[in-house]
CSV table of N, CA and C in Angstrom, one decimal:
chain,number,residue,atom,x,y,z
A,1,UNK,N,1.1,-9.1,-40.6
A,1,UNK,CA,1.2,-7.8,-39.9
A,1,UNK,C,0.6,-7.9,-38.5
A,2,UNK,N,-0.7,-8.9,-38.4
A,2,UNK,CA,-0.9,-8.5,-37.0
A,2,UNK,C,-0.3,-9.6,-35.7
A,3,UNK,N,0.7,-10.4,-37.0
A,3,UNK,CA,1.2,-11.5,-35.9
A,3,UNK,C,2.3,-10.6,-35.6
A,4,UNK,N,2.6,-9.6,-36.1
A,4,UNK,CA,3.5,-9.0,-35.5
A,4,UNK,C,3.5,-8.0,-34.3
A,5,UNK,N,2.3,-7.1,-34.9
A,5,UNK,CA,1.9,-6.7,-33.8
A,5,UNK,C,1.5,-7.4,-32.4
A,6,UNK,N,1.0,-8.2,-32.2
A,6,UNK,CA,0.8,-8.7,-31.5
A,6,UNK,C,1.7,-9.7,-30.2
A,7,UNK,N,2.5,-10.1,-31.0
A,7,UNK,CA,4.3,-10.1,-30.7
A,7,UNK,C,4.6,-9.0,-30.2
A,8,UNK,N,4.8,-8.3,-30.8
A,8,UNK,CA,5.5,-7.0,-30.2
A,8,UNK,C,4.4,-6.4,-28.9
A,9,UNK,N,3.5,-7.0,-28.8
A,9,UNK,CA,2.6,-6.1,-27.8
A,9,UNK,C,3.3,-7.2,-26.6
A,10,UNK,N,2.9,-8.5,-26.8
A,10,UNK,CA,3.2,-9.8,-26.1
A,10,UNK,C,4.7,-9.3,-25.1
A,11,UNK,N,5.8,-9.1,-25.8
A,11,UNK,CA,6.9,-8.8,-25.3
A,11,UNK,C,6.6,-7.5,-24.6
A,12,UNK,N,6.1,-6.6,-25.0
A,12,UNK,CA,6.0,-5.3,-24.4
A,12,UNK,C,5.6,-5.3,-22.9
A,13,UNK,N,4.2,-6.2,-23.0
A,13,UNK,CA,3.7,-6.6,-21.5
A,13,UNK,C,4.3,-7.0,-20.5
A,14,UNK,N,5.2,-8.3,-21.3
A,14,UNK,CA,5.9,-8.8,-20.4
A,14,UNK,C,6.8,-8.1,-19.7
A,15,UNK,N,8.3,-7.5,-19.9
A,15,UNK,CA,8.9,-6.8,-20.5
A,15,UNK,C,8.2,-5.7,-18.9
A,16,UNK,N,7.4,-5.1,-19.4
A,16,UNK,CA,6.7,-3.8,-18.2
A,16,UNK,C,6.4,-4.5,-16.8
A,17,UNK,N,5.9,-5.8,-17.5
A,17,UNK,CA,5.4,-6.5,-16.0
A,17,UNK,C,6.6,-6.9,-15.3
A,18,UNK,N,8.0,-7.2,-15.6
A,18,UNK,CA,8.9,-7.5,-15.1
A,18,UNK,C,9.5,-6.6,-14.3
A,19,UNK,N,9.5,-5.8,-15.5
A,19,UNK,CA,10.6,-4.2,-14.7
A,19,UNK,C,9.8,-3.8,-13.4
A,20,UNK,N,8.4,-3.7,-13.5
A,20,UNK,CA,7.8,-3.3,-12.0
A,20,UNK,C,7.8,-4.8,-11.0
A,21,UNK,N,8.8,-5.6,-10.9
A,21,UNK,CA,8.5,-6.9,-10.0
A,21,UNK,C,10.0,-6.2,-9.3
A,22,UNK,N,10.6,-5.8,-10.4
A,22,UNK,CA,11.8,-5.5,-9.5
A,22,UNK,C,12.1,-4.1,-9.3
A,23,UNK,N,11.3,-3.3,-9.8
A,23,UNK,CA,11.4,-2.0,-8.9
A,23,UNK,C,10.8,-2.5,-7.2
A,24,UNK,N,9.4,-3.5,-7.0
A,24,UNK,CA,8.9,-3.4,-6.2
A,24,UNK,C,9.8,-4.3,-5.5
A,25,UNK,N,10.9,-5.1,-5.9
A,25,UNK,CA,12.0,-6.3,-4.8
A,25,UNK,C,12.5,-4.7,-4.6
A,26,UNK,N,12.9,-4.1,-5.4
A,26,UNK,CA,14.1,-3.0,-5.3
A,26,UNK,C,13.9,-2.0,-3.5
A,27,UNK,N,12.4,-2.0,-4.0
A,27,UNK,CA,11.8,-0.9,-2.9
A,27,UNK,C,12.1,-1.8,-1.5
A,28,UNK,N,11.8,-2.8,-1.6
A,28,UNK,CA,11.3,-3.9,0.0
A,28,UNK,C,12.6,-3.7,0.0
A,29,UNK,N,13.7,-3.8,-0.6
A,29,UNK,CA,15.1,-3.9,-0.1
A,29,UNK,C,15.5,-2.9,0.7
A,30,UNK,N,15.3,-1.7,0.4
A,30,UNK,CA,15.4,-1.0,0.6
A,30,UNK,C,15.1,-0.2,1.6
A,31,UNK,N,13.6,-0.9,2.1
A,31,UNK,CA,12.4,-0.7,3.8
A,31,UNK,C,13.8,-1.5,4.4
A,32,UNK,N,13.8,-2.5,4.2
A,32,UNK,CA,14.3,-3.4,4.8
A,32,UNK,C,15.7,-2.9,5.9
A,33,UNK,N,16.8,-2.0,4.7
A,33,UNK,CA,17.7,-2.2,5.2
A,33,UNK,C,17.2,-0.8,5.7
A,34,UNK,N,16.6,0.2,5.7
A,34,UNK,CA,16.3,1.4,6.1
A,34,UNK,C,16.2,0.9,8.3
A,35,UNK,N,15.1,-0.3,7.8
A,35,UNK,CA,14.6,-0.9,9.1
A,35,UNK,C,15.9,-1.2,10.1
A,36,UNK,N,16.5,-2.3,9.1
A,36,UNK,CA,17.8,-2.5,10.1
A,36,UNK,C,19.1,-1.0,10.4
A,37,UNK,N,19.2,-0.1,9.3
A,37,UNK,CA,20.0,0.9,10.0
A,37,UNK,C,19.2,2.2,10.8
A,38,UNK,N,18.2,1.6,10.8
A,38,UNK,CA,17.2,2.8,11.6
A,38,UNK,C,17.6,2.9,13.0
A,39,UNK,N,17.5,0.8,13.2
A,39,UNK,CA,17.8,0.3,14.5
A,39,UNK,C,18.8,0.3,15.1
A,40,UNK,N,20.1,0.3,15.0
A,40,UNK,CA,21.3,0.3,15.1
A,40,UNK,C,21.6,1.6,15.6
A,41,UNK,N,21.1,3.0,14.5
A,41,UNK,CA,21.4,4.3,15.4
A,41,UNK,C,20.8,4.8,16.2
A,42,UNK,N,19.8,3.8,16.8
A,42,UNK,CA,18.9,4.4,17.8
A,42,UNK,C,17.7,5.7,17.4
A,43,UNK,N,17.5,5.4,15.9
A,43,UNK,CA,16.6,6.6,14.8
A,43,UNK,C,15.1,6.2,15.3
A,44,UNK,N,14.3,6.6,16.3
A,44,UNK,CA,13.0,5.6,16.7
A,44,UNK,C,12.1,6.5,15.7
A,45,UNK,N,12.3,7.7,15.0
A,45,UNK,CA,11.5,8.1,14.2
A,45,UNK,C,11.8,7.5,13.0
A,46,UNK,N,12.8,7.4,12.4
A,46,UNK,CA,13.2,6.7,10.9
A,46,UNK,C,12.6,5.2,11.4
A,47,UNK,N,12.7,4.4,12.6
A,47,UNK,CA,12.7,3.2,12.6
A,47,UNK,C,10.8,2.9,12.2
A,48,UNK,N,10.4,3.6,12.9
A,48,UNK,CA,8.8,3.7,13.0
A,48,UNK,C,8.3,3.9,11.8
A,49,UNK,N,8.9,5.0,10.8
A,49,UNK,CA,8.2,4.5,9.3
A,49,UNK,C,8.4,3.8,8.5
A,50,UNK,N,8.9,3.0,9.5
A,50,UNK,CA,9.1,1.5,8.7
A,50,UNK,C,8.2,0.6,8.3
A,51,UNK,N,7.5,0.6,10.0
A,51,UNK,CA,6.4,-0.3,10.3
A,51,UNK,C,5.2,0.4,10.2
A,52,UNK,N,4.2,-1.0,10.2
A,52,UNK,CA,2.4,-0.2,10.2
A,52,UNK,C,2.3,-1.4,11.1
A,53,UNK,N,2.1,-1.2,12.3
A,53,UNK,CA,1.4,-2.6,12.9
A,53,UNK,C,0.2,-2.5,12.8
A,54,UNK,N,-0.3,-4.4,12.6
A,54,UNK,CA,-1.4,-4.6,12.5
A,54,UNK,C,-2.0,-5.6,13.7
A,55,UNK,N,-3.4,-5.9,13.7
A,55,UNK,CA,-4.2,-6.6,14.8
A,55,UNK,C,-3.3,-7.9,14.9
A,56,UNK,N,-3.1,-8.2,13.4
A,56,UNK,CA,-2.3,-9.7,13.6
A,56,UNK,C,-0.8,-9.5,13.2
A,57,UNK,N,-0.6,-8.5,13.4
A,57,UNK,CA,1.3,-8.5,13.3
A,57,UNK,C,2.0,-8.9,14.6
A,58,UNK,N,2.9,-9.8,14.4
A,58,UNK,CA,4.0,-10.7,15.1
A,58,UNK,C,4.5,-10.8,14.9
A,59,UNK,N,5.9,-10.4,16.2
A,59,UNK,CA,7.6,-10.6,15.8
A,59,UNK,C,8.0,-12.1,16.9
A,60,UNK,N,8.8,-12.4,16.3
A,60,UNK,CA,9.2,-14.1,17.0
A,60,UNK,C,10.4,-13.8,17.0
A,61,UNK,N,11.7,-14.1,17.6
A,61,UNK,CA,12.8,-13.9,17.9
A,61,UNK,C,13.3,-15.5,18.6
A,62,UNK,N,14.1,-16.2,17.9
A,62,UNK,CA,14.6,-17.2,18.5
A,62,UNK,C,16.2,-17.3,18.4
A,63,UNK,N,16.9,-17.5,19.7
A,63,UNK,CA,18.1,-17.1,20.1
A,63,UNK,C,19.0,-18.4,19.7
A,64,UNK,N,20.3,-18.3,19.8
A,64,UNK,CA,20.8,-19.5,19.2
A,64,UNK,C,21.0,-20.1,20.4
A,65,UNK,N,20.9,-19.6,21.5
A,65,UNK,CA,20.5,-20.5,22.7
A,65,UNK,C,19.4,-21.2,23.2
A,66,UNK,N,18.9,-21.1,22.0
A,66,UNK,CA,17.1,-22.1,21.9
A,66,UNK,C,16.0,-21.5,22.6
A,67,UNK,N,16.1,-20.6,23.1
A,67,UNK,CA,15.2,-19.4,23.5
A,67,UNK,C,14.1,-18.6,22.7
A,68,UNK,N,12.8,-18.7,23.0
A,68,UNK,CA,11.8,-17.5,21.9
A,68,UNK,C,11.8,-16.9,22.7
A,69,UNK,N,11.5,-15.3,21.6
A,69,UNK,CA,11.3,-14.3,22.6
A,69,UNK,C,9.9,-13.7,21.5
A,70,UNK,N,8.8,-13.5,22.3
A,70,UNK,CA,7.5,-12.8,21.7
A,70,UNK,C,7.2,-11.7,21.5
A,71,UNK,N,7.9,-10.8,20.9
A,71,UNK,CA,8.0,-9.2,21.1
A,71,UNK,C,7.1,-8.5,20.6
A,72,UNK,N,6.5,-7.5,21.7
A,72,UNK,CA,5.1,-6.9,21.4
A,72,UNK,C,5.5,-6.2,19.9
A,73,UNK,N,4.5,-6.1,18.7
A,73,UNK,CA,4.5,-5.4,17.7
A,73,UNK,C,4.6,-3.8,18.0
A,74,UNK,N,4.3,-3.4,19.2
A,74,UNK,CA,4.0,-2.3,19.2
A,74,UNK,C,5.6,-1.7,19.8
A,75,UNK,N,6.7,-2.7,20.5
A,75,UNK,CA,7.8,-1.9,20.8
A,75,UNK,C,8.9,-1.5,19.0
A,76,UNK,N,7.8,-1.8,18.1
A,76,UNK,CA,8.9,-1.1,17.1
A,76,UNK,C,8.2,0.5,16.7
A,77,UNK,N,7.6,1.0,17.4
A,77,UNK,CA,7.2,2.0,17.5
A,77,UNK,C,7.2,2.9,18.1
A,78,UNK,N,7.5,4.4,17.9
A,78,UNK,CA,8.1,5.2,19.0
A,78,UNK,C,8.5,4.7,19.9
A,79,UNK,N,9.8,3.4,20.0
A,79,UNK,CA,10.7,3.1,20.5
A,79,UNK,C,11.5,4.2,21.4
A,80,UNK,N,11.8,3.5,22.6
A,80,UNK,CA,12.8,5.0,23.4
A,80,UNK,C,14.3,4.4,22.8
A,81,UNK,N,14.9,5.8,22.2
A,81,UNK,CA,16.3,5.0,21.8
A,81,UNK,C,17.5,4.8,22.2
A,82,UNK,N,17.2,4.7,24.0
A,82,UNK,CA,17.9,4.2,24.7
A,82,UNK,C,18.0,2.7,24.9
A,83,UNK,N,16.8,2.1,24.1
A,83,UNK,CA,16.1,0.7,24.2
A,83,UNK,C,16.7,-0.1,22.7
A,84,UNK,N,17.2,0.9,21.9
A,84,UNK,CA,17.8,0.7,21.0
A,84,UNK,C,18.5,0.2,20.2
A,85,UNK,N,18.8,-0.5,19.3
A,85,UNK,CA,20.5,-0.7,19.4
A,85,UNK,C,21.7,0.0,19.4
A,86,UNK,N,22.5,-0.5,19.5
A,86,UNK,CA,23.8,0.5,19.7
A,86,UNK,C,25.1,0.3,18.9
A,87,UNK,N,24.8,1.0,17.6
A,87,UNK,CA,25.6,1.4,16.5
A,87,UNK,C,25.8,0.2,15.8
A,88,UNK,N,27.0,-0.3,14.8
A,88,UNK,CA,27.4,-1.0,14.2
A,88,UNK,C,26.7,-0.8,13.1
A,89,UNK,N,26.7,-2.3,12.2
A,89,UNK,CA,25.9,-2.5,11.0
A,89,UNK,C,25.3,-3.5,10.4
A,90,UNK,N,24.9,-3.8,9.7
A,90,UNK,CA,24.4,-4.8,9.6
A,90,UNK,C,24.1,-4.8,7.5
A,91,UNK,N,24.6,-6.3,7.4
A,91,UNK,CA,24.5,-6.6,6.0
A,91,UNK,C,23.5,-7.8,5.4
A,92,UNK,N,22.6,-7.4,5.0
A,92,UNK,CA,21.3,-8.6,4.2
A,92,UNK,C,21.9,-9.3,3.0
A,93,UNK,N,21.7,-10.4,2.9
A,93,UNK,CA,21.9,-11.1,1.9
A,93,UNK,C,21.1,-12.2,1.7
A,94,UNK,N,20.9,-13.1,0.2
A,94,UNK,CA,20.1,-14.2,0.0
A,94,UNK,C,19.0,-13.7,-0.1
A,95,UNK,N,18.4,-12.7,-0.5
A,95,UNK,CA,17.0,-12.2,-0.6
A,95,UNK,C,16.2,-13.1,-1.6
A,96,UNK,N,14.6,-13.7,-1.0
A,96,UNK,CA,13.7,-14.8,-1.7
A,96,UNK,C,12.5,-13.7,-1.2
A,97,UNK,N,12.0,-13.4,-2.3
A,97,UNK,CA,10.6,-13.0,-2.0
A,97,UNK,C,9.8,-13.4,-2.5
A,98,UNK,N,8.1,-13.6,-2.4
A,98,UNK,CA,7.2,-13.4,-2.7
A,98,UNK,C,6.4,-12.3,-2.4
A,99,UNK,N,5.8,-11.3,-4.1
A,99,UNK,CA,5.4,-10.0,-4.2
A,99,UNK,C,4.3,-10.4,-4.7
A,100,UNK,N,2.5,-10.3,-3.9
A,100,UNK,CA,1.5,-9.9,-5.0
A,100,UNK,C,0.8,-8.8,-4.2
A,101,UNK,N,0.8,-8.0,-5.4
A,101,UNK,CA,0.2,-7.0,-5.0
A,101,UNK,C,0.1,-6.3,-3.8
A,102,UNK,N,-0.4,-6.2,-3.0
A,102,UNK,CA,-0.4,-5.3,-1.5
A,102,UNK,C,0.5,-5.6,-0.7
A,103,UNK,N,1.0,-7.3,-1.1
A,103,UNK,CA,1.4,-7.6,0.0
A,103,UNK,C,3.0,-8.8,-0.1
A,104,UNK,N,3.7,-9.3,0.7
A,104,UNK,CA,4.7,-9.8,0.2
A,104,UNK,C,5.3,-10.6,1.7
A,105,UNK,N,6.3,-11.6,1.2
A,105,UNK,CA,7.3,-11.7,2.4
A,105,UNK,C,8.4,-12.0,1.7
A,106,UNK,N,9.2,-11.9,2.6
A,106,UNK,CA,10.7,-11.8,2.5
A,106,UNK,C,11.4,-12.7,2.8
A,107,UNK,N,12.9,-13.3,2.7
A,107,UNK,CA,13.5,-14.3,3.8
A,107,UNK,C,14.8,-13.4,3.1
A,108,UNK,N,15.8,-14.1,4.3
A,108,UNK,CA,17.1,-13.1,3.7
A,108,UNK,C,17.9,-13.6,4.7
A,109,UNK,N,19.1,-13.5,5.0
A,109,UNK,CA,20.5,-13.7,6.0
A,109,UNK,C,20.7,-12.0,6.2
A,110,UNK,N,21.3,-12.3,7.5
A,110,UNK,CA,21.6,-10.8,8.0
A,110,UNK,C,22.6,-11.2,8.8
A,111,UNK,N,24.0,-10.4,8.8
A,111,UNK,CA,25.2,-10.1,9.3
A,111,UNK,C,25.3,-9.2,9.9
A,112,UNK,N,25.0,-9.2,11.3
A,112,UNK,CA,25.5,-8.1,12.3
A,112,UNK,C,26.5,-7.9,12.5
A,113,UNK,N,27.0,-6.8,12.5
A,113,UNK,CA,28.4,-6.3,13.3
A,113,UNK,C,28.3,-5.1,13.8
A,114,UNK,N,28.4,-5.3,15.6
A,114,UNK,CA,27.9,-4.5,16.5
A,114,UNK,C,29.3,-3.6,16.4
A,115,UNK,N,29.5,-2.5,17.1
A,115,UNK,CA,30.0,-1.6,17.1
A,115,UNK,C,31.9,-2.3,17.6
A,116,UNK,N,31.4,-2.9,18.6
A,116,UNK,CA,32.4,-4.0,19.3
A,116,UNK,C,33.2,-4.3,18.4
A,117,UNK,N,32.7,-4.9,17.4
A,117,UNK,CA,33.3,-5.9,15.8
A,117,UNK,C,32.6,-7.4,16.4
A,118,UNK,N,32.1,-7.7,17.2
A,118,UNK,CA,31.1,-8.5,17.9
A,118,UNK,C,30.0,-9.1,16.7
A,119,UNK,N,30.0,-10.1,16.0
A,119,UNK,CA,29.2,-10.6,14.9
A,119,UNK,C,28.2,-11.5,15.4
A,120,UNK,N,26.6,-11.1,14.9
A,120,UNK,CA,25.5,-12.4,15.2
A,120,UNK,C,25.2,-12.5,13.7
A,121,UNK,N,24.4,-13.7,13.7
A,121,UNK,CA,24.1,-14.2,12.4
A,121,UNK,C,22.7,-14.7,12.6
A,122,UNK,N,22.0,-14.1,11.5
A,122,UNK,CA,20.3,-14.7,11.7
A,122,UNK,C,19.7,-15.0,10.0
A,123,UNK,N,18.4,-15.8,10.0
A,123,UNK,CA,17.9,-15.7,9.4
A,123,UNK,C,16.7,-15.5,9.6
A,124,UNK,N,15.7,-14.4,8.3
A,124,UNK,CA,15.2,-13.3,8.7
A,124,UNK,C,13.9,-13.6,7.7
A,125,UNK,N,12.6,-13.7,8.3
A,125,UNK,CA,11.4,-13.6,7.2
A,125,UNK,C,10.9,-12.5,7.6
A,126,UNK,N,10.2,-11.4,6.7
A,126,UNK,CA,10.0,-10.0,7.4
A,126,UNK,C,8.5,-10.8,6.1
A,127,UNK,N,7.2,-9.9,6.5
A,127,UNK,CA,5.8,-9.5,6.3
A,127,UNK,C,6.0,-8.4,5.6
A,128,UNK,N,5.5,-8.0,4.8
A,128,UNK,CA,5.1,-6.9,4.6
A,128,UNK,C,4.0,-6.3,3.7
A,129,UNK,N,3.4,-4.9,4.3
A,129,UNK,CA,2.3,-4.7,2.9
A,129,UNK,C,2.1,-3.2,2.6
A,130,UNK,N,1.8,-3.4,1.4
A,130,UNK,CA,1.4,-1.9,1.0
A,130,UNK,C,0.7,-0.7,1.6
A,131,UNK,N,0.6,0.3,1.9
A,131,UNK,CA,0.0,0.9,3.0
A,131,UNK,C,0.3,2.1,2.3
A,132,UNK,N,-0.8,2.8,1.5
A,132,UNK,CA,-1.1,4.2,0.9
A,132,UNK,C,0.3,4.5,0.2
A,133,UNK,N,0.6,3.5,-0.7
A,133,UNK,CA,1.5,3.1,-1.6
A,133,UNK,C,2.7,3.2,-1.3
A,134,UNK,N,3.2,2.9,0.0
A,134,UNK,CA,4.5,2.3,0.1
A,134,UNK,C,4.7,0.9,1.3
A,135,UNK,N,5.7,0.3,1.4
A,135,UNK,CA,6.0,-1.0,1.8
A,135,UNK,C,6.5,-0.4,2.9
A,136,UNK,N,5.4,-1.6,4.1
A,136,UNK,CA,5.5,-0.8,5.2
A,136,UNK,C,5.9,-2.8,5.9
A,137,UNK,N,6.6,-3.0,7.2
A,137,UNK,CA,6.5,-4.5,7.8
A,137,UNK,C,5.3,-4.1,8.6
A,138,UNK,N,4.8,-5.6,8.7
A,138,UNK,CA,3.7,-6.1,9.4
A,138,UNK,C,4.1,-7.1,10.9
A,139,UNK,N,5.2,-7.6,10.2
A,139,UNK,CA,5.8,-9.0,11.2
A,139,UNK,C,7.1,-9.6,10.5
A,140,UNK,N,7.5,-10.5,11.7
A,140,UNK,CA,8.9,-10.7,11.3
A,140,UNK,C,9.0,-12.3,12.4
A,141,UNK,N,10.6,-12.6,11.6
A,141,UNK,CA,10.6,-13.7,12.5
A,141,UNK,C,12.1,-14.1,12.1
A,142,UNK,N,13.2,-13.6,13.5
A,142,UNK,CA,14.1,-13.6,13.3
A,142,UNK,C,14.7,-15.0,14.1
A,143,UNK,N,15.6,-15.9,13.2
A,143,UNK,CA,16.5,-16.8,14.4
A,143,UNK,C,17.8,-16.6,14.1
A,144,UNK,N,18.3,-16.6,15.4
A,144,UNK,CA,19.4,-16.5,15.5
A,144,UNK,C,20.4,-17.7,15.5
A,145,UNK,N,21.6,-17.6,14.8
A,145,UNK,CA,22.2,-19.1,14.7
A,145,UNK,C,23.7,-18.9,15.1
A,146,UNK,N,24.2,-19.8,15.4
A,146,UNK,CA,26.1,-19.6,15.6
A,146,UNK,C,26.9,-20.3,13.7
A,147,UNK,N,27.3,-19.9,13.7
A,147,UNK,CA,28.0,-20.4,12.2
A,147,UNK,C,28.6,-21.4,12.5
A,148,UNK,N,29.2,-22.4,11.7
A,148,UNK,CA,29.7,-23.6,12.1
A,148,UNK,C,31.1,-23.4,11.2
């Protein structure tokens, strides 16, 4: 009787601990793409509760023209959204995370398509951490690539 119980507790745990690894992938997916269609409509208030910048948050941007660009953490914030992007959409895929506890990162492929029908292609590691219980970015580090 109590190997069974015990069994049954064993799976139980597990089982709970799973279901909350993927509510919490569920949620970052979801900051995530909130982030990228915030940007696109030029939303500088939706875009902003995205982020929480921190002392050590850092965005890196590298162009497929072999260019970095060091972008202050603080232009993702009350953004003017003339500075913005401009429409289209954009599709995440390939999502690899690592989740403990407060904190996480992300890697993922992203499919632009600007309003034009104009397509870029990046790949994307985004920071992130918990911040008075929800998933906020800290830093990011986008490269841009041409497809072959």
């Amino acid at each position: 009787m109590k190997w069974k119980l015990s069994f049954y507790l064993i799976i139980s745990i597990s089982i709970l601990g799973y279901s909350q690894k993927i509510d919490e992938s569920e949620s970052i997916k979801r900051l995530l793409e909130k982030e990228s269609a915030t940007w696109r409509a030029a939303d500088s208030k939706g875009h902003t509760e995205c982020w929480y910048i921190q002392p050590y948050s850092r965005i890196l941007v590298s162009t497929a023209e072999g260019v970095t660009i060091d972008v202050p953490p603080t232009a993702m914030i009350d953004t003017n959204p003339s500075a913005m992007g401009n429409g289209g959409f954009s599709v995440n895929t390939n999502y690899k995370m690592s989740i403990h506890e407060n904190n996480a990162w992300v890697s993922h492929d992203e499919e632009s398509t600007a309003k034009d029908g104009k397509k870029t292609f990046s790949y994307e590691i985004r920071l992130l951490e918990k911040i008075e219980g929800q998933w906020k970015l800290v830093g990011q580090s986008i490269h841009i690539y041409k497809p072959k």
